[in-house]
CSV table of N, CA and C in Angstrom, one decimal:
chain,number,residue,atom,x,y,z
A,1,ALA,N,83.9,-19.2,-0.9
A,1,ALA,CA,82.5,-20.4,0.0
A,1,ALA,C,82.0,-21.1,-1.3
A,2,LEU,N,81.5,-22.2,-1.0
A,2,LEU,CA,80.4,-23.2,-2.4
A,2,LEU,C,79.4,-22.7,-2.5
A,3,GLU,N,79.0,-20.9,-2.0
A,3,GLU,CA,78.1,-21.0,-3.0
A,3,GLU,C,77.8,-19.9,-3.5
A,4,ASN,N,78.9,-19.1,-3.4
A,4,ASN,CA,79.8,-18.7,-5.0
A,4,ASN,C,79.6,-19.1,-5.7
A,5,TYR,N,79.5,-20.0,-5.9
A,5,TYR,CA,79.2,-20.9,-7.6
A,5,TYR,C,78.4,-21.3,-8.2
A,6,PRO,N,77.7,-21.0,-9.4
A,6,PRO,CA,76.4,-21.4,-9.6
A,6,PRO,C,76.3,-22.9,-10.1
A,7,LEU,N,77.4,-23.6,-10.1
A,7,LEU,CA,77.1,-24.6,-11.0
A,7,LEU,C,78.0,-25.5,-10.0
A,8,ARG,N,77.5,-26.6,-9.6
A,8,ARG,CA,78.1,-27.9,-8.8
A,8,ARG,C,77.4,-29.3,-9.1
A,9,PHE,N,78.5,-29.8,-8.5
A,9,PHE,CA,78.1,-31.1,-8.2
A,9,PHE,C,78.9,-32.2,-7.7
A,10,GLU,N,78.2,-33.6,-7.3
A,10,GLU,CA,78.9,-34.2,-6.1
A,10,GLU,C,79.3,-35.2,-6.8
A,11,THR,N,80.8,-35.8,-6.2
A,11,THR,CA,81.3,-37.0,-6.8
A,11,THR,C,82.3,-37.4,-5.7
A,12,ARG,N,82.7,-38.7,-6.2
A,12,ARG,CA,83.7,-39.7,-5.0
A,12,ARG,C,84.7,-40.0,-5.9
A,13,PRO,N,86.2,-39.8,-5.0
A,13,PRO,CA,87.4,-40.6,-5.7
A,13,PRO,C,86.6,-42.0,-6.3
A,14,LEU,N,88.0,-42.7,-7.1
A,14,LEU,CA,87.7,-44.2,-7.3
A,14,LEU,C,89.1,-44.5,-6.8
A,15,TYR,N,89.3,-45.3,-6.5
A,15,TYR,CA,90.3,-46.4,-5.0
A,15,TYR,C,92.0,-45.8,-6.9
A,16,GLY,N,91.9,-45.6,-7.8
A,16,GLY,CA,92.5,-45.7,-8.9
A,16,GLY,C,92.6,-43.9,-9.3
A,17,ASP,N,92.4,-43.1,-8.3
A,17,ASP,CA,92.4,-41.9,-8.2
A,17,ASP,C,93.4,-41.2,-7.4
A,18,VAL,N,93.7,-42.4,-6.4
A,18,VAL,CA,94.8,-42.1,-4.8
A,18,VAL,C,95.8,-42.3,-5.4
A,19,ASP,N,97.1,-42.0,-4.5
A,19,ASP,CA,98.3,-42.4,-4.3
A,19,ASP,C,98.8,-43.1,-3.1
A,20,THR,N,100.2,-43.1,-3.1
A,20,THR,CA,100.1,-44.6,-1.6
A,20,THR,C,99.7,-43.8,-0.6
A,21,ASN,N,99.0,-42.4,-0.3
A,21,ASN,CA,98.8,-42.0,0.8
A,21,ASN,C,97.4,-41.8,1.1
A,22,ARG,N,96.7,-42.4,0.3
A,22,ARG,CA,95.6,-42.7,-0.2
A,22,ARG,C,94.8,-41.0,0.0
A,23,HIS,N,95.4,-40.2,-0.9
A,23,HIS,CA,95.2,-38.6,-1.2
A,23,HIS,C,94.8,-38.9,-2.6
A,24,VAL,N,93.4,-38.1,-2.9
A,24,VAL,CA,93.4,-37.7,-4.4
A,24,VAL,C,95.0,-37.1,-5.1
A,25,ASN,N,94.9,-37.8,-6.3
A,25,ASN,CA,95.8,-36.9,-6.7
A,25,ASN,C,95.8,-36.0,-7.8
A,26,ASN,N,96.9,-35.2,-8.2
A,26,ASN,CA,96.4,-34.2,-8.6
A,26,ASN,C,95.6,-33.9,-10.0
A,27,VAL,N,96.3,-35.2,-10.6
A,27,VAL,CA,95.8,-35.5,-12.1
A,27,VAL,C,94.2,-35.2,-11.9
A,28,THR,N,93.0,-36.0,-11.1
A,28,THR,CA,92.2,-36.3,-10.6
A,28,THR,C,91.3,-34.8,-10.1
A,29,VAL,N,92.0,-34.1,-9.8
A,29,VAL,CA,91.3,-32.8,-10.0
A,29,VAL,C,91.3,-31.9,-10.4
A,30,ALA,N,92.4,-32.5,-11.5
A,30,ALA,CA,92.3,-31.4,-13.2
A,30,ALA,C,91.0,-32.2,-13.7
A,31,ARG,N,90.8,-33.5,-13.5
A,31,ARG,CA,89.9,-34.4,-14.7
A,31,ARG,C,88.7,-33.4,-13.9
A,32,TRP,N,88.1,-33.3,-12.7
A,32,TRP,CA,86.8,-32.6,-12.2
A,32,TRP,C,86.9,-31.4,-12.6
A,33,PHE,N,87.4,-30.8,-13.0
A,33,PHE,CA,87.9,-29.6,-13.3
A,33,PHE,C,87.7,-29.3,-15.0
A,34,GLU,N,88.3,-30.5,-15.6
A,34,GLU,CA,87.4,-30.3,-16.5
A,34,GLU,C,86.2,-30.5,-17.2
A,35,GLU,N,85.9,-31.4,-16.4
A,35,GLU,CA,84.3,-31.7,-16.1
A,35,GLU,C,83.1,-31.0,-15.9
A,36,SER,N,83.8,-30.1,-14.7
A,36,SER,CA,82.7,-28.7,-14.3
A,36,SER,C,82.8,-27.5,-15.1
A,37,ARG,N,84.1,-27.7,-16.3
A,37,ARG,CA,84.0,-26.9,-17.4
A,37,ARG,C,83.0,-27.0,-18.7
A,38,ALA,N,82.9,-28.5,-19.1
A,38,ALA,CA,82.0,-29.2,-19.8
A,38,ALA,C,81.1,-29.0,-19.5
A,39,GLN,N,80.3,-29.4,-18.2
A,39,GLN,CA,79.1,-29.0,-17.5
A,39,GLN,C,79.1,-27.4,-17.9
A,40,LEU,N,79.6,-26.9,-17.9
A,40,LEU,CA,79.5,-25.1,-17.5
A,40,LEU,C,79.3,-24.9,-19.4
A,41,ASN,N,79.8,-25.2,-19.9
A,41,ASN,CA,79.8,-25.2,-21.3
A,41,ASN,C,78.4,-25.7,-21.8
A,42,HIS,N,78.1,-26.9,-21.8
A,42,HIS,CA,77.1,-27.9,-22.3
A,42,HIS,C,75.8,-27.0,-21.5
A,43,ARG,N,75.8,-26.5,-20.8
A,43,ARG,CA,74.3,-25.4,-20.0
A,43,ARG,C,74.5,-24.4,-21.1
A,44,VAL,N,75.5,-23.7,-21.4
A,44,VAL,CA,75.5,-22.6,-21.7
A,44,VAL,C,75.5,-22.6,-23.7
A,45,ALA,N,76.3,-23.7,-24.5
A,45,ALA,CA,75.7,-23.4,-25.6
A,45,ALA,C,75.0,-24.8,-25.9
A,46,GLY,N,74.7,-25.6,-25.4
A,46,GLY,CA,74.1,-26.9,-25.4
A,46,GLY,C,75.3,-28.4,-26.2
A,47,ALA,N,74.2,-29.2,-26.4
A,47,ALA,CA,75.2,-30.5,-26.1
A,47,ALA,C,75.6,-30.7,-28.0
A,48,ALA,N,74.9,-30.2,-28.0
A,48,ALA,CA,75.7,-29.8,-30.1
A,48,ALA,C,76.7,-29.0,-30.3
A,49,ARG,N,76.3,-27.9,-29.3
A,49,ARG,CA,77.5,-27.2,-29.7
A,49,ARG,C,79.0,-27.9,-29.4
A,50,LEU,N,78.8,-28.5,-27.9
A,50,LEU,CA,79.9,-28.9,-27.0
A,50,LEU,C,80.4,-30.5,-27.4
A,51,LEU,N,79.7,-31.1,-28.3
A,51,LEU,CA,80.3,-32.3,-28.8
A,51,LEU,C,80.7,-32.5,-30.3
A,52,ASP,N,79.6,-31.6,-30.7
A,52,ASP,CA,79.3,-31.9,-32.6
A,52,ASP,C,79.4,-30.3,-32.8
A,53,PRO,N,80.1,-29.7,-32.6
A,53,PRO,CA,80.5,-27.8,-33.1
A,53,PRO,C,80.2,-28.1,-34.7
A,54,PRO,N,79.4,-26.7,-35.3
A,54,PRO,CA,79.9,-26.5,-36.6
A,54,PRO,C,81.2,-26.1,-37.2
A,55,PRO,N,81.2,-26.9,-38.5
A,55,PRO,CA,82.6,-26.7,-38.8
A,55,PRO,C,83.4,-25.6,-38.8
A,56,GLY,N,84.8,-25.5,-38.2
A,56,GLY,CA,85.4,-24.7,-38.0
A,56,GLY,C,85.3,-24.0,-36.1
A,57,LEU,N,84.4,-24.1,-36.4
A,57,LEU,CA,84.0,-23.3,-34.9
A,57,LEU,C,84.6,-24.2,-33.7
A,58,GLN,N,85.0,-23.5,-32.6
A,58,GLN,CA,85.9,-24.4,-31.3
A,58,GLN,C,86.0,-23.3,-30.0
A,59,LEU,N,85.6,-24.0,-29.1
A,59,LEU,CA,86.0,-23.6,-27.9
A,59,LEU,C,87.9,-23.9,-27.1
A,60,LEU,N,88.5,-23.4,-27.4
A,60,LEU,CA,90.0,-24.0,-27.0
A,60,LEU,C,90.3,-22.8,-25.3
A,61,LEU,N,90.7,-24.0,-24.5
A,61,LEU,CA,91.5,-24.2,-23.5
A,61,LEU,C,92.2,-23.9,-23.6
A,62,VAL,N,92.5,-22.5,-23.3
A,62,VAL,CA,94.3,-21.7,-23.5
A,62,VAL,C,95.0,-21.4,-22.3
A,63,SER,N,94.5,-21.9,-21.0
A,63,SER,CA,94.9,-21.7,-19.9
A,63,SER,C,94.1,-23.0,-18.9
A,64,ILE,N,95.0,-23.0,-17.6
A,64,ILE,CA,94.3,-23.6,-16.8
A,64,ILE,C,95.5,-23.4,-15.7
A,65,GLN,N,95.0,-23.3,-14.1
A,65,GLN,CA,95.8,-22.5,-13.5
A,65,GLN,C,95.0,-23.6,-12.0
A,66,ILE,N,95.9,-24.4,-11.4
A,66,ILE,CA,95.1,-25.4,-10.4
A,66,ILE,C,95.9,-24.7,-9.0
A,67,GLU,N,95.5,-24.2,-7.4
A,67,GLU,CA,96.4,-24.3,-6.6
A,67,GLU,C,96.0,-24.9,-5.5
A,68,TYR,N,96.7,-26.0,-5.3
A,68,TYR,CA,96.2,-27.5,-4.7
A,68,TYR,C,96.0,-26.7,-2.5
A,69,LEU,N,95.1,-26.8,-1.8
A,69,LEU,CA,94.7,-26.2,-0.6
A,69,LEU,C,94.9,-27.3,0.4
A,70,GLN,N,94.3,-28.2,0.2
A,70,GLN,CA,94.6,-29.8,0.7
A,70,GLN,C,94.5,-30.8,0.2
A,71,GLN,N,94.9,-32.3,1.1
A,71,GLN,CA,94.8,-33.2,0.4
A,71,GLN,C,93.2,-33.5,0.5
A,72,VAL,N,92.9,-34.4,-0.4
A,72,VAL,CA,91.5,-35.0,-0.3
A,72,VAL,C,91.6,-36.3,-0.1
A,73,PRO,N,90.8,-36.5,1.0
A,73,PRO,CA,91.0,-38.0,1.5
A,73,PRO,C,90.4,-39.1,0.2
A,74,TYR,N,91.0,-40.5,0.5
A,74,TYR,CA,90.3,-41.8,0.0
A,74,TYR,C,89.7,-42.5,1.2
A,75,PRO,N,88.2,-42.6,1.4
A,75,PRO,CA,87.1,-42.2,0.8
A,75,PRO,C,86.7,-41.2,0.7
A,76,SER,N,86.2,-40.7,0.6
A,76,SER,CA,85.5,-39.4,0.3
A,76,SER,C,84.2,-39.1,-0.9
A,77,THR,N,83.6,-37.8,-0.5
A,77,THR,CA,82.6,-37.4,-1.3
A,77,THR,C,83.2,-36.0,-1.7
A,78,VAL,N,83.2,-35.6,-2.8
A,78,VAL,CA,83.5,-33.7,-2.8
A,78,VAL,C,82.8,-33.2,-4.0
A,79,THR,N,82.4,-32.0,-3.6
A,79,THR,CA,82.1,-31.0,-4.4
A,79,THR,C,82.5,-30.1,-5.4
A,80,VAL,N,82.6,-30.0,-6.6
A,80,VAL,CA,83.4,-29.5,-7.4
A,80,VAL,C,82.0,-28.3,-8.0
A,81,ALA,N,82.7,-27.8,-8.2
A,81,ALA,CA,82.0,-26.0,-8.3
A,81,ALA,C,82.9,-25.7,-9.2
A,82,ALA,N,81.5,-24.6,-10.6
A,82,ALA,CA,82.5,-23.8,-11.2
A,82,ALA,C,81.7,-22.1,-11.5
A,83,ALA,N,82.3,-21.4,-11.8
A,83,ALA,CA,81.6,-20.2,-12.0
A,83,ALA,C,82.4,-19.5,-12.9
A,84,VAL,N,81.8,-18.9,-14.1
A,84,VAL,CA,82.3,-17.5,-15.0
A,84,VAL,C,83.0,-16.3,-14.1
A,85,GLY,N,84.1,-16.1,-14.1
A,85,GLY,CA,84.7,-15.7,-13.4
A,85,GLY,C,84.8,-14.4,-14.6
A,86,ARG,N,84.9,-14.1,-15.0
A,86,ARG,CA,85.4,-12.7,-15.9
A,86,ARG,C,85.1,-13.0,-17.2
A,87,LEU,N,84.6,-11.5,-18.2
A,87,LEU,CA,84.2,-12.4,-19.4
A,87,LEU,C,85.4,-11.3,-20.2
A,88,GLY,N,85.4,-11.6,-21.4
A,88,GLY,CA,86.5,-11.1,-22.2
A,88,GLY,C,85.8,-11.1,-24.0
A,89,GLY,N,86.3,-10.5,-25.0
A,89,GLY,CA,85.8,-10.1,-25.7
A,89,GLY,C,85.4,-11.4,-26.8
A,90,ALA,N,86.4,-12.6,-26.6
A,90,ALA,CA,86.2,-13.4,-27.4
A,90,ALA,C,86.6,-14.8,-26.4
A,91,SER,N,87.1,-14.2,-25.0
A,91,SER,CA,86.9,-15.7,-23.8
A,91,SER,C,86.1,-15.1,-23.5
A,92,TYR,N,86.4,-16.0,-21.9
A,92,TYR,CA,85.7,-16.1,-20.8
A,92,TYR,C,86.5,-16.9,-19.6
A,93,ALA,N,86.9,-16.6,-18.5
A,93,ALA,CA,87.6,-17.6,-17.4
A,93,ALA,C,86.5,-18.3,-16.7
A,94,VAL,N,86.9,-19.4,-16.6
A,94,VAL,CA,86.2,-20.6,-15.6
A,94,VAL,C,86.9,-20.4,-14.1
A,95,ALA,N,86.5,-19.9,-12.8
A,95,ALA,CA,86.6,-20.4,-11.8
A,95,ALA,C,86.1,-21.3,-11.3
A,96,HIS,N,87.1,-22.8,-10.7
A,96,HIS,CA,87.1,-23.7,-10.3
A,96,HIS,C,87.1,-23.4,-8.6
A,97,GLY,N,86.5,-24.4,-7.9
A,97,GLY,CA,86.9,-24.7,-6.6
A,97,GLY,C,86.1,-26.6,-6.4
A,98,LEU,N,87.3,-27.1,-5.6
A,98,LEU,CA,86.9,-28.2,-5.1
A,98,LEU,C,86.5,-28.2,-3.5
A,99,PHE,N,85.6,-28.8,-3.0
A,99,PHE,CA,84.9,-29.1,-1.6
A,99,PHE,C,84.9,-30.1,-1.1
A,100,GLU,N,85.4,-30.4,-0.1
A,100,GLU,CA,85.7,-32.1,1.1
A,100,GLU,C,85.3,-31.7,2.4
A,101,ASN,N,84.2,-31.9,2.5
A,101,ASN,CA,83.7,-32.1,3.9
A,101,ASN,C,83.5,-30.6,4.2
A,102,GLY,N,82.9,-29.6,3.6
A,102,GLY,CA,82.5,-27.8,3.9
A,102,GLY,C,84.2,-27.7,3.9
A,103,GLN,N,85.2,-27.7,3.2
A,103,GLN,CA,86.4,-27.2,3.2
A,103,GLN,C,86.5,-27.6,1.9
A,104,CYS,N,87.3,-26.1,1.6
A,104,CYS,CA,88.1,-25.7,0.1
A,104,CYS,C,89.5,-26.8,-0.1
A,105,ALA,N,89.1,-27.8,-0.9
A,105,ALA,CA,90.4,-28.3,-1.0
A,105,ALA,C,91.3,-27.9,-2.7
A,106,ALA,N,90.5,-27.5,-3.1
A,106,ALA,CA,91.4,-26.5,-5.0
A,106,ALA,C,90.5,-25.5,-5.0
A,107,LEU,N,91.3,-24.7,-5.9
A,107,LEU,CA,91.2,-23.5,-6.5
A,107,LEU,C,91.5,-23.4,-8.0
A,108,GLY,N,90.8,-23.5,-9.1
A,108,GLY,CA,91.4,-23.4,-10.0
A,108,GLY,C,90.9,-22.1,-11.6
A,109,GLU,N,91.3,-21.9,-12.4
A,109,GLU,CA,90.9,-21.3,-13.3
A,109,GLU,C,91.2,-21.4,-14.7
A,110,SER,N,90.1,-21.6,-15.4
A,110,SER,CA,90.5,-21.6,-17.0
A,110,SER,C,90.5,-21.2,-17.5
A,111,VAL,N,90.8,-20.7,-18.6
A,111,VAL,CA,90.1,-19.4,-19.7
A,111,VAL,C,90.0,-20.2,-21.3
A,112,VAL,N,89.5,-20.1,-21.4
A,112,VAL,CA,88.4,-20.8,-22.9
A,112,VAL,C,88.5,-19.3,-23.9
A,113,VAL,N,88.9,-20.0,-25.1
A,113,VAL,CA,88.7,-18.7,-26.3
A,113,VAL,C,87.7,-19.2,-27.0
A,114,GLN,N,86.4,-18.6,-28.0
A,114,GLN,CA,85.9,-19.2,-28.9
A,114,GLN,C,87.0,-18.8,-30.2
A,115,ALA,N,86.8,-19.3,-30.9
A,115,ALA,CA,87.0,-19.5,-32.1
A,115,ALA,C,86.7,-20.2,-33.0
A,116,ARG,N,87.1,-19.4,-34.7
A,116,ARG,CA,86.8,-19.8,-35.7
A,116,ARG,C,88.2,-20.2,-37.1
A,117,ASP,N,88.7,-21.3,-37.0
A,117,ASP,CA,89.0,-21.8,-38.1
A,117,ASP,C,90.5,-21.4,-36.9
A,118,GLY,N,90.2,-21.1,-35.9
A,118,GLY,CA,91.6,-21.3,-34.9
A,118,GLY,C,91.9,-19.7,-34.7
A,119,ARG,N,90.9,-18.8,-34.4
A,119,ARG,CA,91.3,-17.4,-34.5
A,119,ARG,C,90.1,-17.1,-33.6
A,120,PRO,N,90.6,-16.2,-32.7
A,120,PRO,CA,89.8,-15.6,-31.3
A,120,PRO,C,87.9,-15.1,-32.5
A,121,LEU,N,86.8,-15.3,-32.0
A,121,LEU,CA,85.6,-15.0,-32.8
A,121,LEU,C,85.2,-14.6,-31.4
A,122,ARG,N,84.6,-13.0,-31.8
A,122,ARG,CA,84.2,-12.2,-30.5
A,122,ARG,C,82.4,-13.7,-30.4
A,123,LEU,N,82.7,-12.8,-28.8
A,123,LEU,CA,81.0,-13.6,-28.2
A,123,LEU,C,80.3,-12.5,-28.5
A,124,THR,N,79.4,-13.9,-29.0
A,124,THR,CA,78.1,-12.5,-29.4
A,124,THR,C,76.9,-12.2,-28.0
A,125,SER,N,76.0,-11.4,-28.6
A,125,SER,CA,75.2,-10.6,-26.9
A,125,SER,C,75.0,-12.0,-26.5
A,126,GLU,N,74.0,-13.0,-27.6
A,126,GLU,CA,73.1,-13.9,-26.6
A,126,GLU,C,74.1,-14.6,-26.3
A,127,GLU,N,75.6,-15.1,-26.5
A,127,GLU,CA,76.6,-15.6,-25.7
A,127,GLU,C,76.8,-15.3,-24.4
A,128,ARG,N,76.9,-14.5,-24.5
A,128,ARG,CA,77.2,-13.5,-23.1
A,128,ARG,C,76.3,-13.7,-22.1
A,129,ALA,N,74.8,-13.3,-23.0
A,129,ALA,CA,73.8,-13.1,-21.8
A,129,ALA,C,73.5,-15.0,-21.6
A,130,ALA,N,74.2,-16.1,-22.0
A,130,ALA,CA,74.3,-17.4,-21.7
A,130,ALA,C,74.9,-17.7,-20.7
A,131,LEU,N,75.8,-16.8,-20.7
A,131,LEU,CA,77.3,-16.9,-19.6
A,131,LEU,C,76.9,-16.2,-18.3
A,132,GLU,N,76.5,-15.0,-18.7
A,132,GLU,CA,75.7,-14.2,-17.0
A,132,GLU,C,75.2,-15.0,-16.0
A,133,PRO,N,74.4,-16.1,-16.2
A,133,PRO,CA,73.8,-16.6,-14.9
A,133,PRO,C,74.8,-17.5,-14.6
A,134,PHE,N,75.9,-17.8,-14.6
A,134,PHE,CA,77.0,-18.5,-13.8
A,134,PHE,C,78.2,-17.6,-13.6
A,135,ALA,N,78.0,-16.4,-13.7
A,135,ALA,CA,78.8,-15.3,-14.2
A,135,ALA,C,78.8,-14.8,-12.0
A,136,VAL,N,80.4,-15.0,-11.8
A,136,VAL,CA,80.9,-14.2,-10.4
A,136,VAL,C,81.5,-13.0,-11.2
A,137,PHE,N,81.0,-11.7,-10.7
A,137,PHE,CA,81.3,-10.1,-11.1
A,137,PHE,C,82.1,-9.7,-10.1
A,138,GLY,N,82.9,-8.8,-10.2
A,138,GLY,CA,83.8,-8.3,-9.1
A,138,GLY,C,85.2,-8.4,-8.5
A,139,ALA,N,85.3,-8.5,-7.6
A,139,ALA,CA,87.6,-8.9,-7.3
A,139,ALA,C,87.5,-10.7,-8.2
A,140,ALA,N,88.5,-11.1,-7.9
A,140,ALA,CA,88.7,-11.8,-8.8
A,140,ALA,C,87.5,-13.5,-7.9
A,141,ALA,N,87.5,-14.5,-9.4
A,141,ALA,CA,86.7,-15.2,-8.7
A,141,ALA,C,86.9,-15.9,-7.5
A,142,THR,N,88.8,-16.5,-8.2
A,142,THR,CA,89.4,-17.8,-7.1
A,142,THR,C,89.5,-16.7,-5.6
A,143,GLU,N,89.1,-15.5,-5.6
A,143,GLU,CA,89.8,-14.7,-4.5
A,143,GLU,C,88.5,-15.1,-3.7
A,144,GLU,N,86.9,-13.9,-3.9
A,144,GLU,CA,85.9,-14.8,-3.6
A,144,GLU,C,85.8,-16.3,-3.3
A,145,ALA,N,86.2,-17.5,-3.8
A,145,ALA,CA,85.6,-18.5,-3.5
A,145,ALA,C,85.8,-18.6,-2.1
A,146,ILE,N,87.4,-18.7,-1.7
A,146,ILE,CA,87.8,-18.9,0.1
A,146,ILE,C,86.9,-18.2,0.7
A,147,GLY,N,86.6,-16.6,1.0
A,147,GLY,CA,85.6,-16.2,1.5
A,147,GLY,C,84.4,-16.4,2.4
């Protein structure tokens, strides 16, 4: 459910985002999930870290998985949502949800690894504390999101 995601924003597909059947294409959903991940990283780490990180320090996207549950029509308004699904030593998973007209249209998960010079760098206690307000713990966040 949408309420399970602490970070949310509304947007609408542009005409160029649709296929010949007037449905939003898959690349657009991936781009919206990318923006939700960027907004989460911005809120957690700040603009300076996101846009101009210290030399050698990186937030690396190592995987993304998207499950398309239903078509998103054009025109429409959608809500894109994100939460931290789980925390690892140097990584965290971002659970993504896309909602249109109150229905979940897509779910996704991105895994982000903090690295220095391309090698995993453990999250500090301060970084973990900054991620916690966005966290959904327990069962896999993508499974909780449907319920």
